[in-house]
Short mmCIF file of N, CA and C in Angstrom, two decimals:
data_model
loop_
_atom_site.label_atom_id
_atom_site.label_comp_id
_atom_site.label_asym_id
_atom_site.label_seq_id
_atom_site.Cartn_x
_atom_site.Cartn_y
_atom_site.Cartn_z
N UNK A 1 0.85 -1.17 0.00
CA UNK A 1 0.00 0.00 0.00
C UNK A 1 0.89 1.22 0.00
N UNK A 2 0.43 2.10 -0.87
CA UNK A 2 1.47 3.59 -1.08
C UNK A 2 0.34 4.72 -1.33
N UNK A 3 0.90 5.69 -0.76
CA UNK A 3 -0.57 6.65 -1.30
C UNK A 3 0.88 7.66 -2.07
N UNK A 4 0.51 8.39 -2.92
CA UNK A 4 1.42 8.87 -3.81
C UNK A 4 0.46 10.01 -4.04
N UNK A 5 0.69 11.51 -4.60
CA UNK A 5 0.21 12.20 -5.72
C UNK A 5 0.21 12.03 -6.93
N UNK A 6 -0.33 12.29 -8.47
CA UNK A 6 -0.65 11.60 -9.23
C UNK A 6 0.51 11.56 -9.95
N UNK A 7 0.45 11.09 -11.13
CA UNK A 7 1.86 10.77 -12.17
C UNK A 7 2.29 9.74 -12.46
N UNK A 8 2.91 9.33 -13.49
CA UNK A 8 3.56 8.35 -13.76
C UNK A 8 4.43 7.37 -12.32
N UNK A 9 4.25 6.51 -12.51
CA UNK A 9 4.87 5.53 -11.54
C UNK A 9 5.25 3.89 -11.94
N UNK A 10 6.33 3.72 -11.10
CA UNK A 10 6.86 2.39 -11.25
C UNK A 10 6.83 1.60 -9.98
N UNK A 11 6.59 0.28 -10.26
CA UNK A 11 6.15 -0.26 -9.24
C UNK A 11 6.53 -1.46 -9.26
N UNK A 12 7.26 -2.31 -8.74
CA UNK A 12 7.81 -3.83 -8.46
C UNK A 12 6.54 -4.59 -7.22
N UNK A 13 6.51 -5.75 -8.14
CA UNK A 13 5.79 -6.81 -7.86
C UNK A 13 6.48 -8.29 -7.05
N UNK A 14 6.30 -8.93 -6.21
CA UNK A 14 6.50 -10.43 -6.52
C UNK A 14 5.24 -10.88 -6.24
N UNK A 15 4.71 -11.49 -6.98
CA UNK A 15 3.76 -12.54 -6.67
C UNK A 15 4.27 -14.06 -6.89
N UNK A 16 3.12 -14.50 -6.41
CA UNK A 16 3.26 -16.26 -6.29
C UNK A 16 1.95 -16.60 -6.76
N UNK A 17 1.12 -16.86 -8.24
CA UNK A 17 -0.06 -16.91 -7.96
C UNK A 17 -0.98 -16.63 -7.99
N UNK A 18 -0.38 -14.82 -8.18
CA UNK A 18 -1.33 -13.50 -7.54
C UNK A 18 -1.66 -12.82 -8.49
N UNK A 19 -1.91 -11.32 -7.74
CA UNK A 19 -2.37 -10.40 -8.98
C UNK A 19 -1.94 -9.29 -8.96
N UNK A 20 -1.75 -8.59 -9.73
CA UNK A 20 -0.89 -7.20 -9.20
C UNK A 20 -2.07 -6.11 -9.64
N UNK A 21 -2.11 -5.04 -8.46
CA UNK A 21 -3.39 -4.61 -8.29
C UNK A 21 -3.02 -3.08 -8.32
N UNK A 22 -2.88 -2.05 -8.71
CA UNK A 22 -3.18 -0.70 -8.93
C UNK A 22 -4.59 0.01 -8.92
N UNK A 23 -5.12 0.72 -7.68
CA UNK A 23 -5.69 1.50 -7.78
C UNK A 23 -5.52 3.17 -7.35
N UNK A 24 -6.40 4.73 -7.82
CA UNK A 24 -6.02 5.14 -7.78
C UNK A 24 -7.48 6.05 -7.96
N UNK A 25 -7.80 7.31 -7.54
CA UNK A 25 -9.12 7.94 -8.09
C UNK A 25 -9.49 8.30 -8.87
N UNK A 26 -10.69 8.31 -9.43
CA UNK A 26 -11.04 7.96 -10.78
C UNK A 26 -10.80 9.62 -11.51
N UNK A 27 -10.50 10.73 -10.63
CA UNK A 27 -10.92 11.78 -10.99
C UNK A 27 -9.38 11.96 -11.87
N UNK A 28 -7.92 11.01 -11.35
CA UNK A 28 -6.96 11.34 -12.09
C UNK A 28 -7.31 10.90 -13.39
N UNK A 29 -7.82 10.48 -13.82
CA UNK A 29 -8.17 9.94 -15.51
C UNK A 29 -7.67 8.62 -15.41
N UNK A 30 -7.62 8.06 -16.70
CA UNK A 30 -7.91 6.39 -17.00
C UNK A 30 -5.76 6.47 -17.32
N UNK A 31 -5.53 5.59 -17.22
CA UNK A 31 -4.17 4.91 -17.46
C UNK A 31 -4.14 4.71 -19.17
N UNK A 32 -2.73 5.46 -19.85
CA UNK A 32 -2.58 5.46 -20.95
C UNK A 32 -1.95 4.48 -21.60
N UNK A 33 -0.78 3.42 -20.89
CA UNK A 33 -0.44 2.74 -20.89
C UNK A 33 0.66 2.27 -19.59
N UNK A 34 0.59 0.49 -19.29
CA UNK A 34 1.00 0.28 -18.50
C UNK A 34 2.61 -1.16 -19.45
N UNK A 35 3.67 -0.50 -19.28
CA UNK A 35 4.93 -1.12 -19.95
C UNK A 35 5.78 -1.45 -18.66
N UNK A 36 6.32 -3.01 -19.20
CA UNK A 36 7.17 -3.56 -18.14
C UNK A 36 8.23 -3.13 -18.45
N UNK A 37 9.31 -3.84 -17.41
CA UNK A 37 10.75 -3.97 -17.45
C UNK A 37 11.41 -3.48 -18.89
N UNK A 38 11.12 -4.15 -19.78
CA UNK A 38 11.54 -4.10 -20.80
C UNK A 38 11.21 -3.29 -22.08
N UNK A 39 10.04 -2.75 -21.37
CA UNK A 39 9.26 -1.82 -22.59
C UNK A 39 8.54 -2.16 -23.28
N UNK A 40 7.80 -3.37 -23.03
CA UNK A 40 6.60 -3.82 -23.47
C UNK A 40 5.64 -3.05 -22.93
N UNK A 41 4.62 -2.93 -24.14
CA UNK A 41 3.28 -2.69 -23.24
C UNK A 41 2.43 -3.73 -23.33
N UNK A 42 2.05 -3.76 -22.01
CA UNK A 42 1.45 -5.64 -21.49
C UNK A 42 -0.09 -4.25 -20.56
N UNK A 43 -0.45 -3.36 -21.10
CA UNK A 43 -1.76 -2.85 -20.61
C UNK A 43 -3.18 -3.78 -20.81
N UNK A 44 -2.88 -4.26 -22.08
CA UNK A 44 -3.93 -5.84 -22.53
C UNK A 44 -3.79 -6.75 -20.88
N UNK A 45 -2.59 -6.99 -19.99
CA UNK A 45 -2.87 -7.99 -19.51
C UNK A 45 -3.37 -7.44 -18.16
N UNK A 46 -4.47 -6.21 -18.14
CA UNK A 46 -4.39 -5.91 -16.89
C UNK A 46 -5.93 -5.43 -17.23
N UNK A 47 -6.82 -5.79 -16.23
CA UNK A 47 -8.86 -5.53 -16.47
C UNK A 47 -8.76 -4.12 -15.67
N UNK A 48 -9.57 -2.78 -16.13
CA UNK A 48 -9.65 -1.99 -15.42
C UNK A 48 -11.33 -2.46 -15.11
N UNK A 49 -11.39 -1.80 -13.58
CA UNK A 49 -13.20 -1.35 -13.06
C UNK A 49 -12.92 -0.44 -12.13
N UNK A 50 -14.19 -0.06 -12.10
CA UNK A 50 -14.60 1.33 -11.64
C UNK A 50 -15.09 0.91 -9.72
N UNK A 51 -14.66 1.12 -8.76
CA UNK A 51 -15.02 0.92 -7.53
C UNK A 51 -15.42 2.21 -6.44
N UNK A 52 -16.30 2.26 -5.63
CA UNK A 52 -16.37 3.58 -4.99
C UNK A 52 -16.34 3.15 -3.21
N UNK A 53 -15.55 4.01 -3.12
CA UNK A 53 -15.30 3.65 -1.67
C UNK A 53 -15.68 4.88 -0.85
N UNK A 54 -16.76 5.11 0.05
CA UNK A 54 -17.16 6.38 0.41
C UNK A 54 -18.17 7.20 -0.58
N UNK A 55 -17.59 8.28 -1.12
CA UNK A 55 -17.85 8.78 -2.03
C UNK A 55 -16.65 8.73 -3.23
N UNK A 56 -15.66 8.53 -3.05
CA UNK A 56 -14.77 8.45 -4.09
C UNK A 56 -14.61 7.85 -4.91
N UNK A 57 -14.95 7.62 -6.34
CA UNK A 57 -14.70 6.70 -7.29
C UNK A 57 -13.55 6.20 -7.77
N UNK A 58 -13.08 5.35 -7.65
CA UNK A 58 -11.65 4.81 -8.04
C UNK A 58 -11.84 3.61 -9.28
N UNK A 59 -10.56 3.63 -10.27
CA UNK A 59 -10.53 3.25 -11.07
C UNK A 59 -9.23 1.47 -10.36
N UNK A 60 -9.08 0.63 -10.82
CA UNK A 60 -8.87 -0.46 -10.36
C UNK A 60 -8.43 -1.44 -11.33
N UNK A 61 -6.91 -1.21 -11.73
CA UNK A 61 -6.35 -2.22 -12.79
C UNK A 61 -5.75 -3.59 -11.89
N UNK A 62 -5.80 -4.57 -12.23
CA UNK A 62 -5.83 -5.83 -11.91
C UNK A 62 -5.07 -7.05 -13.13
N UNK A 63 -4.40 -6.98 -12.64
CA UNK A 63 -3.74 -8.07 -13.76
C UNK A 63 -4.08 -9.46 -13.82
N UNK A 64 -3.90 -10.43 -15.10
CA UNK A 64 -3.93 -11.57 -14.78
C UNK A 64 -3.08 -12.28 -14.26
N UNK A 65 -3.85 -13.55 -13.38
CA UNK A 65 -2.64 -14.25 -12.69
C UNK A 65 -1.52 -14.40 -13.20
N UNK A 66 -0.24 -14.27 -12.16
CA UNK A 66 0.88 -14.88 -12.30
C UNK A 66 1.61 -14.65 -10.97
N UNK A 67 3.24 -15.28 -11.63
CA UNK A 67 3.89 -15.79 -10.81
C UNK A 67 5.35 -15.46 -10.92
N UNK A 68 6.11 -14.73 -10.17
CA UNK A 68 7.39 -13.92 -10.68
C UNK A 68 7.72 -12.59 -10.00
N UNK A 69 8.45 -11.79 -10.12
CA UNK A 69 8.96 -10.58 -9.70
C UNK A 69 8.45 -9.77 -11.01
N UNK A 70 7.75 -8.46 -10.86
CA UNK A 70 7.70 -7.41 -11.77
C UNK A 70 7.86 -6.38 -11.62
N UNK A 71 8.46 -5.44 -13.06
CA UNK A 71 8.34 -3.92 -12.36
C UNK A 71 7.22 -3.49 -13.79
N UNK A 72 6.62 -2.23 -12.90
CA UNK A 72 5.36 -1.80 -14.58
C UNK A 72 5.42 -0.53 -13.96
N UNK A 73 5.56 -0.12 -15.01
CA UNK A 73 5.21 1.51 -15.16
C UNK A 73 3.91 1.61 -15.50
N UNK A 74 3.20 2.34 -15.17
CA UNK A 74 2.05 3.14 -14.95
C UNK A 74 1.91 4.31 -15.27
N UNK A 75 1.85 4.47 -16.85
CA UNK A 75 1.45 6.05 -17.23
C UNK A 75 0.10 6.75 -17.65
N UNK A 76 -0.02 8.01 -17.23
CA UNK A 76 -0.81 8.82 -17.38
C UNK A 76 -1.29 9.59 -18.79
#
């Protein structure tokens, strides 16, 4: 868990299994693309939805399972 101000960000993963989960409020806008390590963009392997917690609407990317160490950038 990180609370950040908005912007581009990088973010390392390990899962076992799991899912790698980014959320963030919906009011920063939708994610333009999300590129790994290497400069792929792997944004296909990640479901956005819309969740509201309170009153705040948050947007909620979710990847498909896996299993490994990652880093993904997260741009705006």
């Amino acid at each position: 868990k990180k609370l950040e101000a908005k912007g581009t960000k990088t973010v390392n993963y390990t899962t076992s299994q799991s899912y790698m989960v980014f959320a963030y409020p919906k009011s920063y806008g939708a994610i333009s693309s999300v590129v790994d390590k290497n400069g792929f963009n792997v944004t296909d392997s990640f479901t956005q939805s819309t969740i509201t917690v309170g009153t705040v609407e948050y947007y909620v990317y979710c990847s498909n399972q896996c299993t490994g160490t990652f880093t993904m950038q997260f741009n705006y």
